[in-house]
Amino acid sequence: MGLFFELWRAKFRPKHLAAATLRPETMYGQTNAWVLPNGRYGAFEVNETDVFILTQRAARNLAYQGFFRIPEKPSCFIELTDCTDHQFGDKAAEKVCGDLKIKSQNEKEKLAEAKRESEKHVVSRSGDECVVAQTEQWYIFYGEAEWKTLAEECLSSMNLYSDVTQHGFEHTLSWLNQWACSRSFGLGTRIPWDEKYLVESLSDSTLYMAYYTIAHFLHDGDMYGDSTTSGVIPEQMTDECLVRISSRIILTFCIYNHTTIMLKKHWPRGYRCNGHLMLNSKKMSKSTGNFLTLRLAIEEYSADATRMAADAGDGVDDANFVFDTANAAIG
């Protein structure tokens, strides 16, 4: 009824059934169109004259994009022979269907895998769904050959306590290449050559140890250098222990950054990595909205049940905190 009402309001305006595709040039020979049977579609104004029939999610994504008419003879087209991928040959769809042994259109799971994209659903810390935007960005070229050789040399001399961890870092070094290192909002240090951008904290926070070499010049008891004493005497401090706690997913950056800035004697000596904590068989992450705070876990399941989940992740394998299992254990 809602769709009918919207269409009635826009009855004198051009309406378009906008299809989602990664290959717009193939639409001219289209023989099939799929409509989600249980989907909720609406009529959305995309400009002053045209109306698109879309889902609300698609309309929201399009709201962040510009609309323009393609010239009759665009000069930016290239010959198809100039952009072939020999891995797929000249029949990409046939190649993928053959690899996945897809025999018919009814094999939904295999077809979904064939069309799978690397982008994932992302939720902000405020709980809002994020929209991916292509923006100007600075990158660190981690895959540069000479730098990569230094990183591999550092890794070969480190104690990683596990063959699984060793192979994991070797694999990451094999593919890690350009990585975004800037952002346009928040707190942080301005990029010297382009001050409208900030240094992404992930790019500079893997050199914690470098700060300690100058800390005694910058501080005198507190973070602002105003106090004459910290209130802690040397006798109250424990013996020195060179341990840093970090996420294993950024430790490859740590290797790269140390090898390019620090002398070899200051390179990382070893990593002891453990698994992530899974929540209901999914990675616990604020970006996806799937997380549980320590306080809430203790209040809901008790300290003992929470400790058991933490201890289960002591190895490289991920610990999986399942609500049903926790409830059964304390029931």
Coordinates of C-alpha atoms in Angstrom, one line a residue:
M1 CA 0.0 0.0 0.0
G2 CA 2.9 2.3 0.9
L3 CA 4.6 1.7 -2.5
F4 CA 1.3 2.3 -4.3
F5 CA 0.8 5.6 -2.5
E6 CA 4.3 6.7 -3.4
L7 CA 3.9 5.7 -7.0
W8 CA 0.6 7.6 -7.2
R9 CA 2.3 10.7 -5.9
A10 CA 5.0 10.4 -8.6
K11 CA 2.7 9.2 -11.4
F12 CA 3.7 12.0 -13.7
R13 CA 7.4 11.5 -13.2
P14 CA 9.7 9.0 -15.0
K15 CA 10.1 5.9 -12.9
H16 CA 13.0 3.4 -13.2
L17 CA 13.5 -0.1 -11.8
A18 CA 17.1 0.3 -10.8
A19 CA 19.0 -3.1 -10.8
A20 CA 22.1 -3.7 -8.8
T21 CA 25.0 -5.0 -10.9
L22 CA 28.8 -5.0 -11.1
R23 CA 28.6 -5.2 -14.9
P24 CA 26.4 -2.3 -16.1
E25 CA 27.6 -2.8 -19.7
T26 CA 25.9 -6.2 -19.8
M27 CA 22.4 -4.8 -19.0
Y28 CA 21.6 -4.3 -22.7
G29 CA 21.5 -8.1 -23.2
Q30 CA 19.7 -8.9 -20.0
T31 CA 17.3 -11.9 -20.1
N32 CA 16.6 -12.3 -16.3
A33 CA 15.9 -10.1 -13.4
W34 CA 15.6 -11.2 -9.8
V35 CA 13.3 -9.5 -7.3
L36 CA 13.5 -10.4 -3.7
P37 CA 10.0 -12.0 -3.0
N38 CA 9.8 -10.8 0.6
G39 CA 11.7 -7.6 0.0
R40 CA 10.3 -4.1 0.9
Y41 CA 10.6 -1.8 -2.0
G42 CA 9.8 1.9 -2.2
A43 CA 9.7 4.8 -4.7
F44 CA 12.6 7.2 -4.0
E45 CA 13.2 10.6 -5.6
V46 CA 16.8 10.7 -6.9
N47 CA 16.5 14.2 -8.4
E48 CA 13.9 16.7 -9.3
T49 CA 12.5 14.6 -12.2
D50 CA 13.2 10.9 -11.7
V51 CA 12.0 8.2 -9.3
F52 CA 13.8 4.9 -8.6
I53 CA 12.2 1.8 -7.3
L54 CA 14.6 0.5 -4.6
T55 CA 15.0 -0.9 -1.2
Q56 CA 15.5 1.6 1.6
R57 CA 19.1 0.4 2.1
A58 CA 20.0 0.9 -1.6
A59 CA 18.4 4.3 -1.6
R60 CA 20.4 5.3 1.5
N61 CA 23.6 4.3 -0.2
L62 CA 22.7 6.2 -3.4
A63 CA 22.0 9.3 -1.3
Y64 CA 25.8 9.7 -0.8
Q65 CA 26.6 9.5 -4.6
G66 CA 26.3 11.9 -7.4
F67 CA 24.2 11.4 -10.5
F68 CA 25.2 12.3 -14.0
R69 CA 24.5 11.4 -17.6
I70 CA 27.2 9.4 -19.4
P71 CA 28.4 11.1 -22.7
E72 CA 27.3 9.4 -25.9
K73 CA 30.9 8.6 -26.7
P74 CA 33.0 8.5 -23.5
S75 CA 36.7 8.9 -24.1
C76 CA 37.7 6.9 -21.0
F77 CA 36.6 3.4 -22.3
I78 CA 39.4 0.9 -23.0
E79 CA 39.4 -2.1 -25.2
L80 CA 38.4 -5.3 -23.5
T81 CA 41.5 -6.9 -24.7
D82 CA 43.5 -4.5 -22.6
C83 CA 42.0 -5.5 -19.3
T84 CA 41.8 -9.3 -19.4
D85 CA 42.7 -11.5 -16.5
H86 CA 44.3 -14.7 -17.7
Q87 CA 43.2 -16.4 -14.5
F88 CA 39.6 -16.3 -15.7
G89 CA 40.2 -16.4 -19.4
D90 CA 37.5 -14.9 -21.6
K91 CA 34.5 -16.5 -19.9
A92 CA 34.8 -15.4 -16.2
A93 CA 31.3 -16.6 -15.1
E94 CA 31.8 -20.0 -16.7
K95 CA 35.2 -20.3 -15.0
V96 CA 33.8 -19.5 -11.5
C97 CA 30.8 -21.8 -12.0
G98 CA 33.2 -24.6 -13.0
D99 CA 35.5 -24.1 -10.0
L100 CA 32.6 -24.1 -7.6
K101 CA 30.8 -27.0 -9.4
I102 CA 27.6 -25.0 -9.9
K103 CA 25.1 -26.9 -12.0
S104 CA 21.9 -24.9 -11.7
Q105 CA 20.4 -21.6 -10.5
N106 CA 18.9 -23.4 -7.5
E107 CA 22.3 -23.9 -5.8
K108 CA 21.9 -20.7 -3.7
E109 CA 24.8 -21.2 -1.4
K110 CA 27.3 -21.8 -4.2
L111 CA 26.0 -18.9 -6.2
A112 CA 26.3 -16.6 -3.2
E113 CA 29.9 -17.7 -2.8
A114 CA 30.6 -16.9 -6.5
K115 CA 29.2 -13.4 -6.0
R116 CA 30.6 -12.8 -2.6
E117 CA 32.3 -9.4 -2.0
S118 CA 35.0 -8.6 0.5
E119 CA 33.1 -5.7 2.0
K120 CA 31.2 -6.5 5.2
H121 CA 28.5 -4.9 7.3
V122 CA 30.1 -2.3 9.5
V123 CA 28.5 -0.7 12.6
S124 CA 29.9 2.4 14.3
R125 CA 30.5 2.6 18.1
S126 CA 27.2 4.6 18.3
G127 CA 25.4 1.6 16.8
D128 CA 24.7 3.3 13.4
E129 CA 25.2 1.4 10.1
C130 CA 28.1 2.8 8.1
V131 CA 28.2 3.6 4.4
V132 CA 31.4 3.0 2.5
A133 CA 32.7 6.1 0.8
Q134 CA 35.6 6.5 -1.7
T135 CA 37.6 9.4 -0.4
E136 CA 41.0 10.9 -0.8
Q137 CA 43.5 8.9 1.3
W138 CA 47.2 8.5 2.1
Y139 CA 48.7 5.1 2.1
I140 CA 51.8 3.4 3.5
F141 CA 53.4 1.2 0.9
Y142 CA 54.2 -1.8 3.1
G143 CA 54.8 -4.1 0.2
E144 CA 57.9 -2.2 -1.1
A145 CA 60.5 -4.8 -1.9
E146 CA 63.5 -3.6 0.1
W147 CA 61.3 -2.8 3.2
K148 CA 59.6 -6.2 2.9
T149 CA 63.0 -7.9 2.9
L150 CA 63.9 -6.1 6.2
A151 CA 60.6 -7.2 7.7
E152 CA 61.2 -10.8 6.7
E153 CA 64.7 -10.7 8.2
C154 CA 63.2 -9.4 11.5
L155 CA 60.5 -12.1 11.6
S156 CA 63.1 -14.8 11.0
S157 CA 65.0 -13.8 14.1
M158 CA 62.0 -13.6 16.4
N159 CA 60.7 -16.1 19.0
L160 CA 57.0 -16.7 18.2
Y161 CA 56.5 -19.7 20.4
S162 CA 54.3 -21.4 17.8
D163 CA 54.6 -22.7 14.3
V164 CA 51.0 -21.5 13.6
T165 CA 51.9 -18.0 14.6
Q166 CA 55.1 -18.1 12.5
H167 CA 53.2 -19.2 9.4
G168 CA 50.5 -16.6 10.0
F169 CA 53.0 -13.8 10.0
E170 CA 54.8 -15.2 6.9
H171 CA 51.5 -15.3 5.1
T172 CA 50.6 -11.7 6.1
L173 CA 54.0 -10.4 4.9
S174 CA 53.3 -12.2 1.5
W175 CA 50.2 -10.1 0.7
L176 CA 50.4 -7.0 2.9
N177 CA 50.7 -4.0 0.6
Q178 CA 49.3 -0.5 0.6
W179 CA 47.5 0.4 3.9
A180 CA 45.5 3.6 4.6
C181 CA 47.3 5.8 7.2
S182 CA 45.2 8.9 7.4
R183 CA 41.8 10.2 8.4
S184 CA 40.0 13.5 8.3
F185 CA 38.5 13.7 11.8
G186 CA 39.2 13.1 15.5
L187 CA 42.2 13.7 17.8
G188 CA 45.7 13.1 16.6
T189 CA 48.8 14.4 14.8
R190 CA 48.4 16.3 11.5
I191 CA 50.2 14.8 8.5
P192 CA 53.1 17.3 7.9
W193 CA 52.7 17.5 4.1
D194 CA 48.9 17.5 4.1
E195 CA 47.6 19.0 7.3
K196 CA 43.9 18.6 6.5
Y197 CA 44.5 14.9 7.4
L198 CA 45.4 13.2 10.7
V199 CA 47.7 10.3 11.1
E200 CA 45.6 7.2 11.6
S201 CA 46.3 5.9 15.1
L202 CA 46.8 2.4 13.8
S203 CA 49.8 3.6 11.8
D204 CA 51.7 5.3 14.6
S205 CA 50.6 3.3 17.7
T206 CA 52.9 0.3 16.9
L207 CA 56.0 2.1 18.0
Y208 CA 55.2 2.5 21.7
M209 CA 58.8 1.7 22.7
A210 CA 60.3 4.6 20.8
Y211 CA 58.4 7.0 23.1
Y212 CA 60.2 5.6 26.1
T213 CA 63.6 6.8 24.8
I214 CA 62.5 10.5 25.3
A215 CA 59.8 10.2 28.0
H216 CA 62.2 11.4 30.7
F217 CA 62.7 14.7 28.8
L218 CA 59.0 15.3 28.3
H219 CA 57.5 14.4 31.7
D220 CA 58.2 15.3 35.2
G221 CA 55.7 13.2 37.2
D222 CA 52.5 13.6 35.1
M223 CA 51.5 13.7 31.5
Y224 CA 51.6 17.5 31.4
G225 CA 55.0 17.9 33.1
D226 CA 53.6 20.2 35.8
S227 CA 54.1 18.0 38.9
T228 CA 57.5 17.6 40.6
T229 CA 56.8 14.0 41.8
S230 CA 54.6 11.1 40.7
G231 CA 54.1 10.0 44.3
V232 CA 55.7 6.6 43.5
I233 CA 59.2 5.9 44.8
P234 CA 61.6 3.5 43.0
E235 CA 61.3 0.9 45.8
Q236 CA 57.5 0.6 45.1
M237 CA 58.0 -0.4 41.5
T238 CA 58.4 -3.9 40.3
D239 CA 61.4 -5.2 38.4
E240 CA 61.6 -4.2 34.8
C241 CA 59.7 -6.5 32.4
L242 CA 59.8 -5.7 28.7
V243 CA 56.2 -6.8 27.8
R244 CA 53.8 -5.0 25.5
I245 CA 50.2 -6.0 25.0
S246 CA 48.6 -5.4 21.6
S247 CA 46.2 -6.9 19.1
R248 CA 47.9 -9.5 16.9
I249 CA 46.3 -8.1 13.8
I250 CA 48.5 -5.0 13.9
L251 CA 51.7 -6.6 15.0
T252 CA 52.8 -7.0 11.3
F253 CA 52.8 -3.2 11.2
C254 CA 54.9 -3.2 14.3
I255 CA 57.6 -5.3 12.5
Y256 CA 57.5 -3.0 9.4
N257 CA 57.7 0.2 11.4
H258 CA 60.5 -0.9 13.6
T259 CA 62.7 -2.1 10.8
T260 CA 62.5 1.2 8.9
I261 CA 62.9 3.5 11.9
M262 CA 64.9 1.7 14.6
L263 CA 68.4 0.2 14.7
K264 CA 68.5 -3.6 14.4
K265 CA 69.3 -4.0 18.1
H266 CA 65.9 -2.4 18.9
W267 CA 63.8 -4.6 16.6
P268 CA 61.1 -6.7 18.2
R269 CA 62.5 -9.9 19.8
G270 CA 59.3 -12.0 20.0
Y271 CA 55.6 -12.2 20.1
R272 CA 53.4 -14.5 22.2
C273 CA 50.0 -14.5 20.4
N274 CA 46.7 -15.8 21.6
G275 CA 43.3 -16.1 19.9
H276 CA 40.6 -13.5 19.7
L277 CA 37.4 -13.8 21.7
M278 CA 34.4 -14.9 19.7
L279 CA 30.9 -14.1 20.8
N280 CA 28.3 -16.5 19.7
S281 CA 30.6 -17.9 17.0
K282 CA 31.3 -14.5 15.5
K283 CA 34.3 -12.2 16.1
M284 CA 33.7 -9.8 19.0
S285 CA 34.1 -6.3 17.5
K286 CA 32.7 -2.9 18.1
S287 CA 32.6 -2.2 14.4
T288 CA 30.0 -5.0 13.9
G289 CA 28.0 -4.3 17.1
N290 CA 28.8 -7.8 18.3
F291 CA 30.6 -7.3 21.7
L292 CA 30.2 -7.8 25.4
T293 CA 31.9 -5.7 28.1
L294 CA 33.8 -7.3 30.9
R295 CA 31.4 -5.8 33.5
L296 CA 28.3 -7.0 31.7
A297 CA 29.8 -10.5 31.3
I298 CA 30.5 -10.8 35.0
E299 CA 27.1 -9.4 35.9
E300 CA 25.3 -11.7 33.5
Y301 CA 27.3 -15.0 33.8
S302 CA 29.5 -14.6 36.9
A303 CA 33.2 -14.2 37.2
D304 CA 33.9 -17.9 37.1
A305 CA 32.2 -18.4 33.8
T306 CA 33.9 -15.4 32.3
R307 CA 37.3 -16.7 33.5
M308 CA 36.6 -20.0 31.8
A309 CA 35.9 -18.3 28.5
A310 CA 39.1 -16.2 28.8
D311 CA 41.3 -19.2 29.6
A312 CA 39.9 -21.1 26.7
G313 CA 41.5 -18.5 24.4
D314 CA 45.0 -19.0 25.8
G315 CA 46.2 -20.7 22.6
V316 CA 46.2 -19.3 19.0
D317 CA 42.7 -20.7 18.5
D318 CA 39.9 -18.3 19.2
A319 CA 37.8 -18.7 22.3
N320 CA 34.1 -18.8 21.7
F321 CA 31.8 -17.3 24.3
V322 CA 28.3 -18.7 23.6
F323 CA 25.4 -17.3 25.6
D324 CA 23.5 -20.6 25.6
T325 CA 26.6 -22.5 26.9
A326 CA 27.3 -20.0 29.6
N327 CA 23.7 -20.1 30.8
A328 CA 23.7 -23.9 30.9
A329 CA 27.0 -23.9 32.8
I330 CA 25.7 -21.6 35.6
G331 CA 22.2 -23.2 35.6

